[in-house]
Coordinates of C-alpha atoms and ligand atoms in Angstrom, one line a residue:
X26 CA 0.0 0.0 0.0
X27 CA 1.6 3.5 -0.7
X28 CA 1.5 6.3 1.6
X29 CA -1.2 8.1 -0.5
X30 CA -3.8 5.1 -0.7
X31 CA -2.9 4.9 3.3
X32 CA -3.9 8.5 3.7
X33 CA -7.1 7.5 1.7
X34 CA -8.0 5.1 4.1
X35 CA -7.4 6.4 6.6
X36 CA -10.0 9.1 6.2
X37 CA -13.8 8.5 7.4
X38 CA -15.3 4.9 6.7
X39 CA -18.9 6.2 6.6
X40 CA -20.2 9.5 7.2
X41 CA -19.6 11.0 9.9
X42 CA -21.8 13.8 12.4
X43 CA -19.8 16.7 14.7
X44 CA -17.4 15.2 17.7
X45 CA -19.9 14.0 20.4
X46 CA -17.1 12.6 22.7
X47 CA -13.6 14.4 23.3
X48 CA -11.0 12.9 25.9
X49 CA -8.1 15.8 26.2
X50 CA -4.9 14.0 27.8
X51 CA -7.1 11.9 29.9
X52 CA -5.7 10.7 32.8
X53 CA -6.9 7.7 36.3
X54 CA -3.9 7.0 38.2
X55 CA -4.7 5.3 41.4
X56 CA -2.7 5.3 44.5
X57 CA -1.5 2.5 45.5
X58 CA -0.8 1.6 49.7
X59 CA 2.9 2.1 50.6
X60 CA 4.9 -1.1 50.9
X61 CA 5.9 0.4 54.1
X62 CA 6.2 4.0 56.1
X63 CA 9.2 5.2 54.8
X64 CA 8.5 4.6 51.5
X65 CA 6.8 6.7 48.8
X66 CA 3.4 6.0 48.3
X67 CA 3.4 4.1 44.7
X68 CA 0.9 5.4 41.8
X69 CA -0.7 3.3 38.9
X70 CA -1.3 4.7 35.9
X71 CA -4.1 2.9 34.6
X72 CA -5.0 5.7 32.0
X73 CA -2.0 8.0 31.1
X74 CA -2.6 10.9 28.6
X75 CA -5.1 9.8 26.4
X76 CA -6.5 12.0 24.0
X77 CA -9.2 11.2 21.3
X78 CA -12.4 12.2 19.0
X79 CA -15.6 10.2 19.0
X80 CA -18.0 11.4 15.9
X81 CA -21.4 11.4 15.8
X82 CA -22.5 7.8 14.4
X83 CA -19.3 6.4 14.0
X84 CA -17.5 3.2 16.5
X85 CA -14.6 3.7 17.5
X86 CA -12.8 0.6 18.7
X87 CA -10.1 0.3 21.5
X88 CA -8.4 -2.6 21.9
X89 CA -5.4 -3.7 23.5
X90 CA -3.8 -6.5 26.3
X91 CA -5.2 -7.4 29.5
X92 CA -4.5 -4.7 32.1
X93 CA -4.0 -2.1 29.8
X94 CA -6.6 0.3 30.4
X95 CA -9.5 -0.2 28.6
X96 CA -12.1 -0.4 30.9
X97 CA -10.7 2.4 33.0
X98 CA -10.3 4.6 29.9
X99 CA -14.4 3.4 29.3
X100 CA -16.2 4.2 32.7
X101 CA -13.8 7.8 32.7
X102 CA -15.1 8.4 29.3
X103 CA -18.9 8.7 31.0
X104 CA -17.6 9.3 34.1
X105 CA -18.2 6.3 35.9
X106 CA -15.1 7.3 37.9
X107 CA -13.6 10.6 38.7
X108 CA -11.2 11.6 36.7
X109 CA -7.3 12.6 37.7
X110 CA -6.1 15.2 35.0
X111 CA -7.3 16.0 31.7
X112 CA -10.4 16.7 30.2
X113 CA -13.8 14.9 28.9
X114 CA -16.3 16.6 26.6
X115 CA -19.7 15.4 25.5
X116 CA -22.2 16.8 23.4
X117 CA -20.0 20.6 23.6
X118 CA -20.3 20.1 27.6
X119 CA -17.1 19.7 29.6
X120 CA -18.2 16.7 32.2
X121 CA -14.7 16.2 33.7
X122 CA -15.6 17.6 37.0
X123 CA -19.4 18.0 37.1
X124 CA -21.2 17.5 40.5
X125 CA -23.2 14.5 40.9
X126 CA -26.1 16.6 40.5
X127 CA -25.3 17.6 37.0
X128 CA -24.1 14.4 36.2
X129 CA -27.3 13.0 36.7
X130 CA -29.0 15.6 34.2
X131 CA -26.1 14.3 31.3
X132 CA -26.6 10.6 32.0
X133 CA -29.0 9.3 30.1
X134 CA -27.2 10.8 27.0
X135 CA -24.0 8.2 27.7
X136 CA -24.2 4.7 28.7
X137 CA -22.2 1.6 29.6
X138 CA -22.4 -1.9 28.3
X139 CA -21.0 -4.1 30.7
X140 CA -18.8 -7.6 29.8
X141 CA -20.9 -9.6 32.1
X142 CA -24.3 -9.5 32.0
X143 CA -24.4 -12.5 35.0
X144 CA -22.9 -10.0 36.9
X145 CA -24.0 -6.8 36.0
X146 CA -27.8 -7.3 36.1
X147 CA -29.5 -8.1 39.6
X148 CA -30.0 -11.6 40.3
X149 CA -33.0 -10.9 42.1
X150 CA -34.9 -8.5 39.6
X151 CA -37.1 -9.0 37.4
X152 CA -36.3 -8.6 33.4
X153 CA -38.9 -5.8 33.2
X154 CA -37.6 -3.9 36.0
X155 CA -34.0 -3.7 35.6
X156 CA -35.2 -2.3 32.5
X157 CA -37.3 0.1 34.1
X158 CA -34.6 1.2 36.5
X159 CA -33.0 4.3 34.6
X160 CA -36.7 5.1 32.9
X161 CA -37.5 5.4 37.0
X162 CA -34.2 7.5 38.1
X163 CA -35.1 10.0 35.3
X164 CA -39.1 10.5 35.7
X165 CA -39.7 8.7 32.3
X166 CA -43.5 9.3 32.7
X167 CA -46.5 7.8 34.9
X168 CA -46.5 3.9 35.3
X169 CA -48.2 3.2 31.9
X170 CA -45.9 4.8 29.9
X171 CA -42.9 2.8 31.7
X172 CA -44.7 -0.3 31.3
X173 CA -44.9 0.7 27.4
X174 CA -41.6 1.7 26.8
X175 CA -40.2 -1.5 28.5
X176 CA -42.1 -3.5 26.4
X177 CA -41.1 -1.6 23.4
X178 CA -37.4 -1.9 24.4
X179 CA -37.6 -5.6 24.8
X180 CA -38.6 -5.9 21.4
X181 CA -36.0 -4.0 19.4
X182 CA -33.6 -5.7 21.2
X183 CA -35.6 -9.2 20.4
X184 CA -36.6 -10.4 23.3
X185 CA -40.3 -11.4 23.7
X186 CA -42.2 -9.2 26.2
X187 CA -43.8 -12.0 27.8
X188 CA -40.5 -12.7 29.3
X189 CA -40.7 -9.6 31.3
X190 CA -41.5 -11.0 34.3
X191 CA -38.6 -13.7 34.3
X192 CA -35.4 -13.2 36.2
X193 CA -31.5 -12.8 34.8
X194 CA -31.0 -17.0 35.4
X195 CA -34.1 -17.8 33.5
X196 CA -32.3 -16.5 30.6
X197 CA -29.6 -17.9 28.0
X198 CA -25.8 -15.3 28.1
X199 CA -26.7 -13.7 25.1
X200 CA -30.5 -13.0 26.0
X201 CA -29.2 -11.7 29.4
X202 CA -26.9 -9.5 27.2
X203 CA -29.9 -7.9 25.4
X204 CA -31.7 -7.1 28.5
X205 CA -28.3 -4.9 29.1
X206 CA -28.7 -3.7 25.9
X207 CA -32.2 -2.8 26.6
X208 CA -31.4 -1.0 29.9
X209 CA -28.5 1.6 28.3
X210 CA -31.2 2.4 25.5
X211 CA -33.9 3.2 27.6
X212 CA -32.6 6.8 28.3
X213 CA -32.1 7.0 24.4
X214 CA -28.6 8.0 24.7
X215 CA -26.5 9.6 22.3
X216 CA -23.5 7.7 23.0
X217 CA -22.8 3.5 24.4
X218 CA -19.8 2.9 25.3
X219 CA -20.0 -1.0 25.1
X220 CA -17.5 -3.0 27.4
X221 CA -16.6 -6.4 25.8
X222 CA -19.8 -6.8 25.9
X223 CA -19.6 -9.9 23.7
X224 CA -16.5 -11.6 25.6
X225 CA -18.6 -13.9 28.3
X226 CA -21.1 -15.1 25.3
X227 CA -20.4 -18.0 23.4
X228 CA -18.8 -17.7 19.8
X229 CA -22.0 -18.8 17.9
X230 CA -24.0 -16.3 20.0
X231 CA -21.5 -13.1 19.5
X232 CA -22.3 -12.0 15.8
X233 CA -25.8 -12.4 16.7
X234 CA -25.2 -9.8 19.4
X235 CA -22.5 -7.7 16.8
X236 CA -25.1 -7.8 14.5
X237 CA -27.7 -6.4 17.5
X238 CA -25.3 -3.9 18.2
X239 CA -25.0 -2.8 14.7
X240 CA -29.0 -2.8 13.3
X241 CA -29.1 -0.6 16.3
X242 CA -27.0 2.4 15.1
X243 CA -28.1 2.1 11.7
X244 CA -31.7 2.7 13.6
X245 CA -30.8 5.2 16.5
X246 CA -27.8 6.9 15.0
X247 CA -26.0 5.7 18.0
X248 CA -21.6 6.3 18.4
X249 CA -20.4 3.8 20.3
X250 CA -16.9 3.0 22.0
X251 CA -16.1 -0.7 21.2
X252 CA -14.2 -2.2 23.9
X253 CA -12.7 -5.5 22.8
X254 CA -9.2 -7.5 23.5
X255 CA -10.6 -9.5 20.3
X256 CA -9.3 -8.1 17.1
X257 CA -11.8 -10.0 15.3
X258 CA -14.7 -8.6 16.7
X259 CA -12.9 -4.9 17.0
X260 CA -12.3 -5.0 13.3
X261 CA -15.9 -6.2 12.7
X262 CA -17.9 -3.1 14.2
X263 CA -15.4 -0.6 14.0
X264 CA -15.1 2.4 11.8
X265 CA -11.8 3.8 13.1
X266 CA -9.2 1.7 16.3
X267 CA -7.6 3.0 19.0
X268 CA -4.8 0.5 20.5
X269 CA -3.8 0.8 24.0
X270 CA -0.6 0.0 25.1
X271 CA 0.0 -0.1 29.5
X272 CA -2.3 3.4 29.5
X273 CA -1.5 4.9 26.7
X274 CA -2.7 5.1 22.7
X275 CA -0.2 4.1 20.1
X276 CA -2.2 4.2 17.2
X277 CA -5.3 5.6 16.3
X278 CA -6.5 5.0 12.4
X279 CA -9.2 4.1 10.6
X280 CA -10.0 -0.1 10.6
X281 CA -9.2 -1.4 7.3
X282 CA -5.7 1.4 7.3
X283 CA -4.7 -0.2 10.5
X284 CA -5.3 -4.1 9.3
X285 CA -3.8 -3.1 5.9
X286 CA -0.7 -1.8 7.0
X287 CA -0.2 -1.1 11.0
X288 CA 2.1 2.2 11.7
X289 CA 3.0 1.4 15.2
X290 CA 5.5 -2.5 16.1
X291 CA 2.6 -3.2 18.7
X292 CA -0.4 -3.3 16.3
X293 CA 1.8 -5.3 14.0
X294 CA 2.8 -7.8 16.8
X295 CA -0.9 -7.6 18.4
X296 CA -2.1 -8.7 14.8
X297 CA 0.4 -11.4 14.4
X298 CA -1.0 -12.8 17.2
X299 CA -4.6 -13.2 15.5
X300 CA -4.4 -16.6 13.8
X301 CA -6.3 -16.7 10.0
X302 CA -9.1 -18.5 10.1
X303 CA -10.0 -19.3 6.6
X304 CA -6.4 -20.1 5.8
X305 CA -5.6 -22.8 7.6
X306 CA -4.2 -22.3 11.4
X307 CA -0.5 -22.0 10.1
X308 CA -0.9 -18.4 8.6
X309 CA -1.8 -15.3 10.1
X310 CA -4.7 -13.1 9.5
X311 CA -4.0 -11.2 6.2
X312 CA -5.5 -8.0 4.6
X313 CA -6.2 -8.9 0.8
X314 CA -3.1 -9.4 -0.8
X315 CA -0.7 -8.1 2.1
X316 CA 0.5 -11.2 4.4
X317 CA 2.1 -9.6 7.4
X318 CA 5.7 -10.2 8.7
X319 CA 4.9 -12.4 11.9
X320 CA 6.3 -11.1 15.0
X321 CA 6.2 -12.6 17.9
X322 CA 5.7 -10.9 21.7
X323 CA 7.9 -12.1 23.8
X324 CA 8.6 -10.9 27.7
X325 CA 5.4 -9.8 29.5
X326 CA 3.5 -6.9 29.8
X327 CA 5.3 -4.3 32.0
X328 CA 4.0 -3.9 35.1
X329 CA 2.3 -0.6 35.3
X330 CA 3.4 0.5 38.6
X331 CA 6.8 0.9 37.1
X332 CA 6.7 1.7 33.2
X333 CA 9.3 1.5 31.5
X334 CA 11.3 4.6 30.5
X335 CA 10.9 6.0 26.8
X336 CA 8.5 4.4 24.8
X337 CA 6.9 2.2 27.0
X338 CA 7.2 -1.1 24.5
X339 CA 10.9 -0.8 24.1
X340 CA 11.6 -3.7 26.0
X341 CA 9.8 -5.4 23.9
X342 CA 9.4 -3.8 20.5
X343 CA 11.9 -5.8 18.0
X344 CA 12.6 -2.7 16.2
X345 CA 13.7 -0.9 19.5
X346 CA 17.0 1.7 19.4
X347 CA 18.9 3.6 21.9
X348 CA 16.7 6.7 21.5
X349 CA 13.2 4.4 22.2
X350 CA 14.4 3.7 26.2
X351 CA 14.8 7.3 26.5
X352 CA 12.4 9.7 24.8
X353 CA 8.7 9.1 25.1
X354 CA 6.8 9.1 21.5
X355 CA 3.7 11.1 21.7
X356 CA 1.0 10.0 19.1
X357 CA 1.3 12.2 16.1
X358 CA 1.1 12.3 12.4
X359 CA 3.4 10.1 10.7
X360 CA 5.4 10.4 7.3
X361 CA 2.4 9.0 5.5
X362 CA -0.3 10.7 7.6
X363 CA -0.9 8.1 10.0
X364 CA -1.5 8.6 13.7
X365 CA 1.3 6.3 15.8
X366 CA 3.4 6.7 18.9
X367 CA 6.9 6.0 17.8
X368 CA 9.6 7.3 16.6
X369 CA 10.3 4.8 13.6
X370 CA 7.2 3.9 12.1
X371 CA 6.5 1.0 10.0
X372 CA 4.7 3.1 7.5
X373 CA 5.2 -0.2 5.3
X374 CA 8.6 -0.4 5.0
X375 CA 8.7 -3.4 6.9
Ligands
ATP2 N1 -9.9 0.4 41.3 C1 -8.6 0.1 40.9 N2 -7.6 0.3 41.8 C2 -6.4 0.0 41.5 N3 -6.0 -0.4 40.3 C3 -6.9 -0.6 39.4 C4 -8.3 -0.4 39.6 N4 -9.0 -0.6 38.5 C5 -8.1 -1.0 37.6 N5 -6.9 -1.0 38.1 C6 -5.6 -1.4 37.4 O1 -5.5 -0.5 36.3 C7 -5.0 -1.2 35.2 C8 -6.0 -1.2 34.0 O2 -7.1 -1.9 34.3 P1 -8.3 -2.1 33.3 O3 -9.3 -2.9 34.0 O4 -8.8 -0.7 32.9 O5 -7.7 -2.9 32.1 P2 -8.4 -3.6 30.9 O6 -7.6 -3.2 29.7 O7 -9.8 -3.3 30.9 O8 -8.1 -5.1 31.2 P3 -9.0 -6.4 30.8 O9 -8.7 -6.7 29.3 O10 -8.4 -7.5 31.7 O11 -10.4 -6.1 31.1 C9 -4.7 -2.6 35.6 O12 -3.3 -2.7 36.0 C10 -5.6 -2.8 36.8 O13 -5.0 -3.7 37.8
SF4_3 S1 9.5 4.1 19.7 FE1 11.0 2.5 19.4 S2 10.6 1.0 20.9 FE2 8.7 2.2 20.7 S3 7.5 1.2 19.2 FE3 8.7 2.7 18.1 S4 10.5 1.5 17.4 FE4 9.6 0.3 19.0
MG4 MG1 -11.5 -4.5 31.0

């Protein structure tokens, strides 16, 4: 792929509405307990300087290794957790440090999809009602018009509203997984972010729920964040990828740029990784006519109490020089308009 057919790419998949979601070097650290009284106390930096645009309509995707902020970087993104520098903007509104009281007035425009919908719904509530729980927080209407819209919901997420009464167990994974659905749409937000929310289902049930997940943008106009650790399913729904790296981004572009010809080591090795399914298990997953160098991770993922200096994949990046333990790449536009964090891009030469 040349540099110019990379820029093409790399422009918008579908069209696209104003920024609705704006993270301005985000940052969560959380303070760890001192080992003991004389030492410092130690800080994790879960989310480090993140900065991104989510557009009206579009998915973005963010993937990226156990451990390595995702879920952090989701649940700050609709502040689900207090934030500890940087700044959030939704729908023109900065929300990084809005009371609880405000917050409330905001939330039904953002929600969160959790990974686990065992866990996340309440064992001991009806189908109907967890449903009903934000239409009741936000004075929805009189009883009637909950009972209506709960109905309603249930069936554009396909569930049959004689089920209502049923609880979580009395439900298969991916049905509990729609009654999550359900409950983020009943506010008719603007914005999901979704949280692996396809991880816990079984493989033959996850497109099912992808393809849920998708007939409802196309209906709602919905953006969502797309949290996944599986490239498959991130390349699947996504319009444009964010990989995460111990906190940070290292590349943002749009999908079909970044499986054609990955900017930053990482996205190459995280892609190496992904075995190629209709090609036998010996090969890896391909774009088209461009088979990808394998490259293989070795060592572990840092631990994030104690980064590593410089670019924080040198120690394990195979392209690594003298200059990558020491200076820290910021994301930026590389020689052939890609977005990476490193100071020698692949930009195909490799
Ligand atoms: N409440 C917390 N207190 C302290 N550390 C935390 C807390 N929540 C998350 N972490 C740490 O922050 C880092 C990022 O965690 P996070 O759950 O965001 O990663 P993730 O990418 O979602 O991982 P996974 O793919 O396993 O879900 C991890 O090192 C985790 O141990
Ligand atoms: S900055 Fe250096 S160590 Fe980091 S990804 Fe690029 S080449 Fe590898
Ligand atoms: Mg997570």
């Amino acid at each position: 792929m040349t540099a110019q057919n990379i820029v093409a790419a790399d422009t918008d998949a579908r069209p696209r509405g104003d920024v609705l979601l704006r993270a301005s070097d985000l940052a969560k650290h959380y303070p760890l307990r001192a080992e003991s009284l004389t030492k410092r106390r130690r800080v994790l930096r879960a989310v480090d300087g993140v900065s991104l645009d989510v557009r009206g309509g579009e998915t973005l995707g963010i993937v990226g290794e156990s451990g390595c902020g995702k879920s952090t970087l989701g649940r700050c993104l609709v502040r689900l957790t207090d934030i500890t520098s940087g700044r959030v903007e939704f729908d023109g509104q900065d929300i990084t440090t809005l009371s609880a009281r405000r917050l409330r007035r905001i939330r039904p425009g953002m929600q969160l999809v959790f990974q686990d919908p065992q866990a996340s719904l309440n064992p001991r509530r009806r189908a109907g009602d967890i449903v009903a729980e934000p239409l009741l927080i936000h004075r929805y209407g009189d009883a009637a018009a909950v009972r209506r819209r709960v109905a309603e919901l249930f069936d554009v997420v396909g569930l049959a509203s004689a089920h209502l009464d049923r609880y979580p167990h009395e439900f298969s994974g991916g049905q509990r997984q729609r009654i999550g659905i359900a409950r983020a749409l009943a506010t008719s937000p603007k914005l999901i972010v979704a949280d692996e929310p396809v991880s816990a289902l079984d493989v033959s049930i996850q497109a099912q729920v992808l393809n849920l997940f998708a007939d409802l943008q196309e209906e709602f106009g919905l953006t969502y964040v797309f949290i996944a650790h599986d490239l498959g399913v991130v390349r699947h729904v996504s319009d444009r990828i964010a990989v995460m790296y111990l906190g940070e981004i290292v590349e943002l572009a749009a999908t079909e740029a970044l499986y054609s010809a990955p900017a930053h080591p990482y996205t190459q090795a995280l892609m190496s990784a992904v075995p190629e399914i209709d090609d036998g298990p010996a090969t890896v997953k391909g774009a088209g006519a461009h088979r990808r160098e394998r490259i293989v991770l070795t060592g572990e993922v840092p631990n994030p109490v104690a980064k590593p200096t410089g670019c924080t994949f040198h120690t394990r990046c195979p392209y690594a020089r003298e200059r990558c333990a020491v200076e820290h790449p910021r994301l930026t536009e590389t020689a052939s308009g890609r977005r990476a964090a490193c100071h020698y891009p692949l930009d195909g030469q490799r």
